[in-house]
mmCIF file of C-alpha atoms in Angstrom:
data_model
loop_
_atom_site.group_PDB
_atom_site.id
_atom_site.type_symbol
_atom_site.label_atom_id
_atom_site.label_comp_id
_atom_site.label_asym_id
_atom_site.label_seq_id
_atom_site.Cartn_x
_atom_site.Cartn_y
_atom_site.Cartn_z
ATOM 1 C CA UNK A 1 7.006 -15.728 -36.273
ATOM 2 C CA UNK A 2 3.609 -17.332 -36.497
ATOM 3 C CA UNK A 3 0.904 -16.859 -33.883
ATOM 4 C CA UNK A 4 1.072 -20.511 -32.794
ATOM 5 C CA UNK A 5 4.724 -20.122 -31.844
ATOM 6 C CA UNK A 6 4.261 -16.771 -30.119
ATOM 7 C CA UNK A 7 1.909 -18.315 -27.552
ATOM 8 C CA UNK A 8 4.847 -20.119 -25.948
ATOM 9 C CA UNK A 9 7.014 -17.036 -25.368
ATOM 10 C CA UNK A 10 7.728 -16.732 -21.677
ATOM 11 C CA UNK A 11 7.186 -13.311 -20.168
ATOM 12 C CA UNK A 12 8.069 -14.176 -16.555
ATOM 13 C CA UNK A 13 9.597 -17.081 -14.608
ATOM 14 C CA UNK A 14 9.872 -18.370 -11.027
ATOM 15 C CA UNK A 15 11.790 -21.424 -9.765
ATOM 16 C CA UNK A 16 11.113 -23.809 -6.861
ATOM 17 C CA UNK A 17 13.158 -26.803 -5.694
ATOM 18 C CA UNK A 18 11.203 -29.415 -3.745
ATOM 19 C CA UNK A 19 12.905 -32.036 -1.561
ATOM 20 C CA UNK A 20 12.141 -35.638 -2.448
ATOM 21 C CA UNK A 21 10.073 -37.167 0.379
ATOM 22 C CA UNK A 22 12.098 -40.402 0.564
ATOM 23 C CA UNK A 23 15.565 -39.390 -0.691
ATOM 24 C CA UNK A 24 16.982 -36.424 1.194
ATOM 25 C CA UNK A 25 19.605 -35.610 -1.455
ATOM 26 C CA UNK A 26 17.175 -35.566 -4.394
ATOM 27 C CA UNK A 27 15.002 -32.647 -5.407
ATOM 28 C CA UNK A 28 12.318 -31.971 -7.971
ATOM 29 C CA UNK A 29 13.059 -28.718 -9.764
ATOM 30 C CA UNK A 30 9.962 -26.850 -10.930
ATOM 31 C CA UNK A 31 9.790 -23.778 -13.114
ATOM 32 C CA UNK A 32 6.725 -21.590 -13.411
ATOM 33 C CA UNK A 33 6.545 -19.501 -16.581
ATOM 34 C CA UNK A 34 4.014 -16.910 -17.623
ATOM 35 C CA UNK A 35 3.127 -16.179 -21.216
ATOM 36 C CA UNK A 36 1.585 -13.509 -23.410
ATOM 37 C CA UNK A 37 -1.748 -15.348 -23.387
ATOM 38 C CA UNK A 38 -2.143 -14.819 -19.627
ATOM 39 C CA UNK A 39 -1.346 -18.415 -18.700
ATOM 40 C CA UNK A 40 0.955 -19.784 -16.015
ATOM 41 C CA UNK A 41 2.703 -23.013 -16.995
ATOM 42 C CA UNK A 42 4.467 -25.438 -14.645
ATOM 43 C CA UNK A 43 7.528 -27.312 -15.966
ATOM 44 C CA UNK A 44 9.733 -30.044 -14.508
ATOM 45 C CA UNK A 45 13.171 -28.594 -15.269
ATOM 46 C CA UNK A 46 15.014 -31.887 -14.893
ATOM 47 C CA UNK A 47 12.903 -33.751 -17.473
ATOM 48 C CA UNK A 48 12.293 -31.150 -20.152
ATOM 49 C CA UNK A 49 13.957 -28.622 -22.338
ATOM 50 C CA UNK A 50 12.833 -25.174 -21.298
ATOM 51 C CA UNK A 51 9.998 -23.796 -23.425
ATOM 52 C CA UNK A 52 10.965 -21.844 -26.518
ATOM 53 C CA UNK A 53 9.284 -20.552 -29.632
ATOM 54 C CA UNK A 54 10.737 -23.429 -31.686
ATOM 55 C CA UNK A 55 10.113 -26.328 -29.293
ATOM 56 C CA UNK A 56 6.745 -28.057 -29.445
ATOM 57 C CA UNK A 57 7.696 -31.498 -28.104
ATOM 58 C CA UNK A 58 7.724 -30.577 -24.429
ATOM 59 C CA UNK A 59 4.513 -30.299 -22.512
ATOM 60 C CA UNK A 60 4.092 -28.503 -19.183
ATOM 61 C CA UNK A 61 3.133 -30.548 -16.131
ATOM 62 C CA UNK A 62 0.229 -28.191 -15.549
ATOM 63 C CA UNK A 63 -1.230 -25.112 -17.215
ATOM 64 C CA UNK A 64 -3.548 -22.699 -15.482
ATOM 65 C CA UNK A 65 -5.436 -19.936 -17.211
ATOM 66 C CA UNK A 66 -4.597 -16.993 -15.068
ATOM 67 C CA UNK A 67 -5.168 -13.590 -16.619
ATOM 68 C CA UNK A 68 -6.900 -11.800 -19.483
ATOM 69 C CA UNK A 69 -3.601 -10.187 -20.567
ATOM 70 C CA UNK A 70 0.057 -11.240 -20.470
ATOM 71 C CA UNK A 71 1.775 -12.346 -17.280
ATOM 72 C CA UNK A 72 4.340 -9.709 -16.310
ATOM 73 C CA UNK A 73 5.891 -11.251 -13.171
ATOM 74 C CA UNK A 74 5.862 -14.409 -11.052
ATOM 75 C CA UNK A 75 7.070 -15.364 -7.595
ATOM 76 C CA UNK A 76 6.893 -18.735 -5.837
ATOM 77 C CA UNK A 77 7.714 -20.154 -2.418
ATOM 78 C CA UNK A 78 7.757 -23.754 -1.284
ATOM 79 C CA UNK A 79 5.996 -24.123 2.039
ATOM 80 C CA UNK A 80 6.868 -26.708 4.675
ATOM 81 C CA UNK A 81 6.042 -30.230 3.636
ATOM 82 C CA UNK A 82 2.501 -31.117 4.597
ATOM 83 C CA UNK A 83 2.161 -34.408 6.380
ATOM 84 C CA UNK A 84 -1.302 -35.693 5.672
ATOM 85 C CA UNK A 85 -1.514 -38.510 8.166
ATOM 86 C CA UNK A 86 -4.682 -40.449 7.752
ATOM 87 C CA UNK A 87 -5.447 -43.646 9.555
ATOM 88 C CA UNK A 88 -5.904 -45.518 6.287
ATOM 89 C CA UNK A 89 -2.771 -44.129 4.569
ATOM 90 C CA UNK A 90 0.021 -41.622 4.865
ATOM 91 C CA UNK A 91 0.407 -39.308 1.908
ATOM 92 C CA UNK A 92 3.115 -36.676 1.611
ATOM 93 C CA UNK A 93 2.488 -33.560 -0.402
ATOM 94 C CA UNK A 94 4.414 -30.406 -1.075
ATOM 95 C CA UNK A 95 2.649 -27.038 -1.052
ATOM 96 C CA UNK A 96 3.766 -24.116 -3.179
ATOM 97 C CA UNK A 97 2.338 -20.623 -3.138
ATOM 98 C CA UNK A 98 2.627 -18.768 -6.428
ATOM 99 C CA UNK A 99 1.709 -15.185 -7.229
ATOM 100 C CA UNK A 100 1.206 -14.106 -10.827
ATOM 101 C CA UNK A 101 1.078 -10.460 -11.895
ATOM 102 C CA UNK A 102 -0.402 -9.210 -15.129
ATOM 103 C CA UNK A 103 -0.931 -6.377 -17.544
ATOM 104 C CA UNK A 104 -4.644 -6.795 -16.696
ATOM 105 C CA UNK A 105 -3.840 -4.848 -13.431
ATOM 106 C CA UNK A 106 -4.433 -7.848 -11.136
ATOM 107 C CA UNK A 107 -2.387 -10.343 -9.180
ATOM 108 C CA UNK A 108 -3.511 -13.889 -8.524
ATOM 109 C CA UNK A 109 -2.418 -15.991 -5.572
ATOM 110 C CA UNK A 110 -2.262 -19.718 -6.341
ATOM 111 C CA UNK A 111 -2.130 -22.758 -4.063
ATOM 112 C CA UNK A 112 -0.226 -25.500 -5.882
ATOM 113 C CA UNK A 113 0.024 -28.976 -4.344
ATOM 114 C CA UNK A 114 2.337 -31.732 -5.587
ATOM 115 C CA UNK A 115 1.532 -35.196 -4.218
ATOM 116 C CA UNK A 116 4.769 -37.143 -3.777
ATOM 117 C CA UNK A 117 3.359 -40.632 -4.279
ATOM 118 C CA UNK A 118 1.908 -40.126 -7.761
ATOM 119 C CA UNK A 119 3.152 -36.714 -8.913
ATOM 120 C CA UNK A 120 -0.409 -35.413 -9.110
ATOM 121 C CA UNK A 121 -0.528 -31.610 -9.263
ATOM 122 C CA UNK A 122 -3.423 -29.365 -8.365
ATOM 123 C CA UNK A 123 -3.520 -25.598 -8.702
ATOM 124 C CA UNK A 124 -6.267 -23.419 -7.297
ATOM 125 C CA UNK A 125 -6.585 -19.643 -7.413
ATOM 126 C CA UNK A 126 -6.915 -18.670 -3.761
ATOM 127 C CA UNK A 127 -7.227 -14.934 -4.185
ATOM 128 C CA UNK A 128 -7.435 -12.193 -6.820
ATOM 129 C CA UNK A 129 -5.732 -8.983 -5.725
ATOM 130 C CA UNK A 130 -7.177 -5.821 -7.247
ATOM 131 C CA UNK A 131 -6.126 -2.237 -6.627
ATOM 132 C CA UNK A 132 -3.546 -1.183 -9.200
ATOM 133 C CA UNK A 133 -4.771 1.151 -11.943
ATOM 134 C CA UNK A 134 -2.193 0.103 -14.556
ATOM 135 C CA UNK A 135 -0.281 -3.079 -15.387
ATOM 136 C CA UNK A 136 1.454 -4.793 -12.481
ATOM 137 C CA UNK A 137 5.179 -4.804 -13.232
ATOM 138 C CA UNK A 138 6.622 -6.825 -10.346
ATOM 139 C CA UNK A 139 5.753 -9.030 -7.388
ATOM 140 C CA UNK A 140 7.370 -10.849 -4.475
ATOM 141 C CA UNK A 141 6.162 -13.240 -1.770
ATOM 142 C CA UNK A 142 7.154 -13.570 1.866
ATOM 143 C CA UNK A 143 8.636 -16.949 2.858
ATOM 144 C CA UNK A 144 5.345 -18.033 4.456
ATOM 145 C CA UNK A 145 3.337 -17.072 1.356
ATOM 146 C CA UNK A 146 0.991 -14.852 3.363
ATOM 147 C CA UNK A 147 2.090 -11.438 2.091
ATOM 148 C CA UNK A 148 2.636 -10.149 -1.430
ATOM 149 C CA UNK A 149 4.512 -7.039 -2.443
ATOM 150 C CA UNK A 150 3.634 -5.604 -5.861
ATOM 151 C CA UNK A 151 4.545 -2.616 -7.976
ATOM 152 C CA UNK A 152 2.738 -1.131 -10.910
ATOM 153 C CA UNK A 153 3.161 1.169 -13.887
ATOM 154 C CA UNK A 154 0.776 3.505 -12.031
ATOM 155 C CA UNK A 155 3.670 4.310 -9.654
ATOM 156 C CA UNK A 156 2.292 2.469 -6.627
ATOM 157 C CA UNK A 157 3.841 -0.140 -4.384
ATOM 158 C CA UNK A 158 1.380 -2.313 -2.449
ATOM 159 C CA UNK A 159 1.725 -4.777 0.395
ATOM 160 C CA UNK A 160 -1.076 -7.329 0.438
ATOM 161 C CA UNK A 161 -1.976 -9.490 3.409
ATOM 162 C CA UNK A 162 -3.338 -12.691 1.942
ATOM 163 C CA UNK A 163 -6.045 -14.857 3.431
ATOM 164 C CA UNK A 164 -6.372 -18.569 2.938
ATOM 165 C CA UNK A 165 -9.991 -18.387 1.733
ATOM 166 C CA UNK A 166 -10.640 -14.844 0.468
ATOM 167 C CA UNK A 167 -11.607 -13.942 -3.106
ATOM 168 C CA UNK A 168 -10.202 -10.415 -3.217
ATOM 169 C CA UNK A 169 -8.236 -7.936 -1.165
ATOM 170 C CA UNK A 170 -6.568 -4.572 -1.318
ATOM 171 C CA UNK A 171 -4.283 -2.597 0.917
#
């Protein structure tokens, strides 16, 4: 395979289903995939064919450069719908917390926001978790997105307590 095709190989995936703000029986199905280039890509599962080494027609909804080496694991949780009530307008947005793990020995905690009215997506790295000595091989998030469990090829298991505005942490 050529190097241009290899960049789309998924190395990890996580799935989130978001309720539609106006239609209780409809959901938006989002898939996060990690790749060998250290990126995390966000896909709308309902409106795309899943990424593959032979498909170039589909584009992710959002791509964030995450790590210096390949993404080894992902986890995502949908948080309660945020009701941003402003006097001038009411805007509904869905918050997702994503954790990406990598062969670069770090984890990154992401705040992803999907605005219901226009589909606008923002992703911001909230925290970089450092402390493993070898590649991180797995990760999980608590339902509230405030704790991360990770395991590494160095034989350690770590529980991280995540802050909403911190740049790094260890446990």
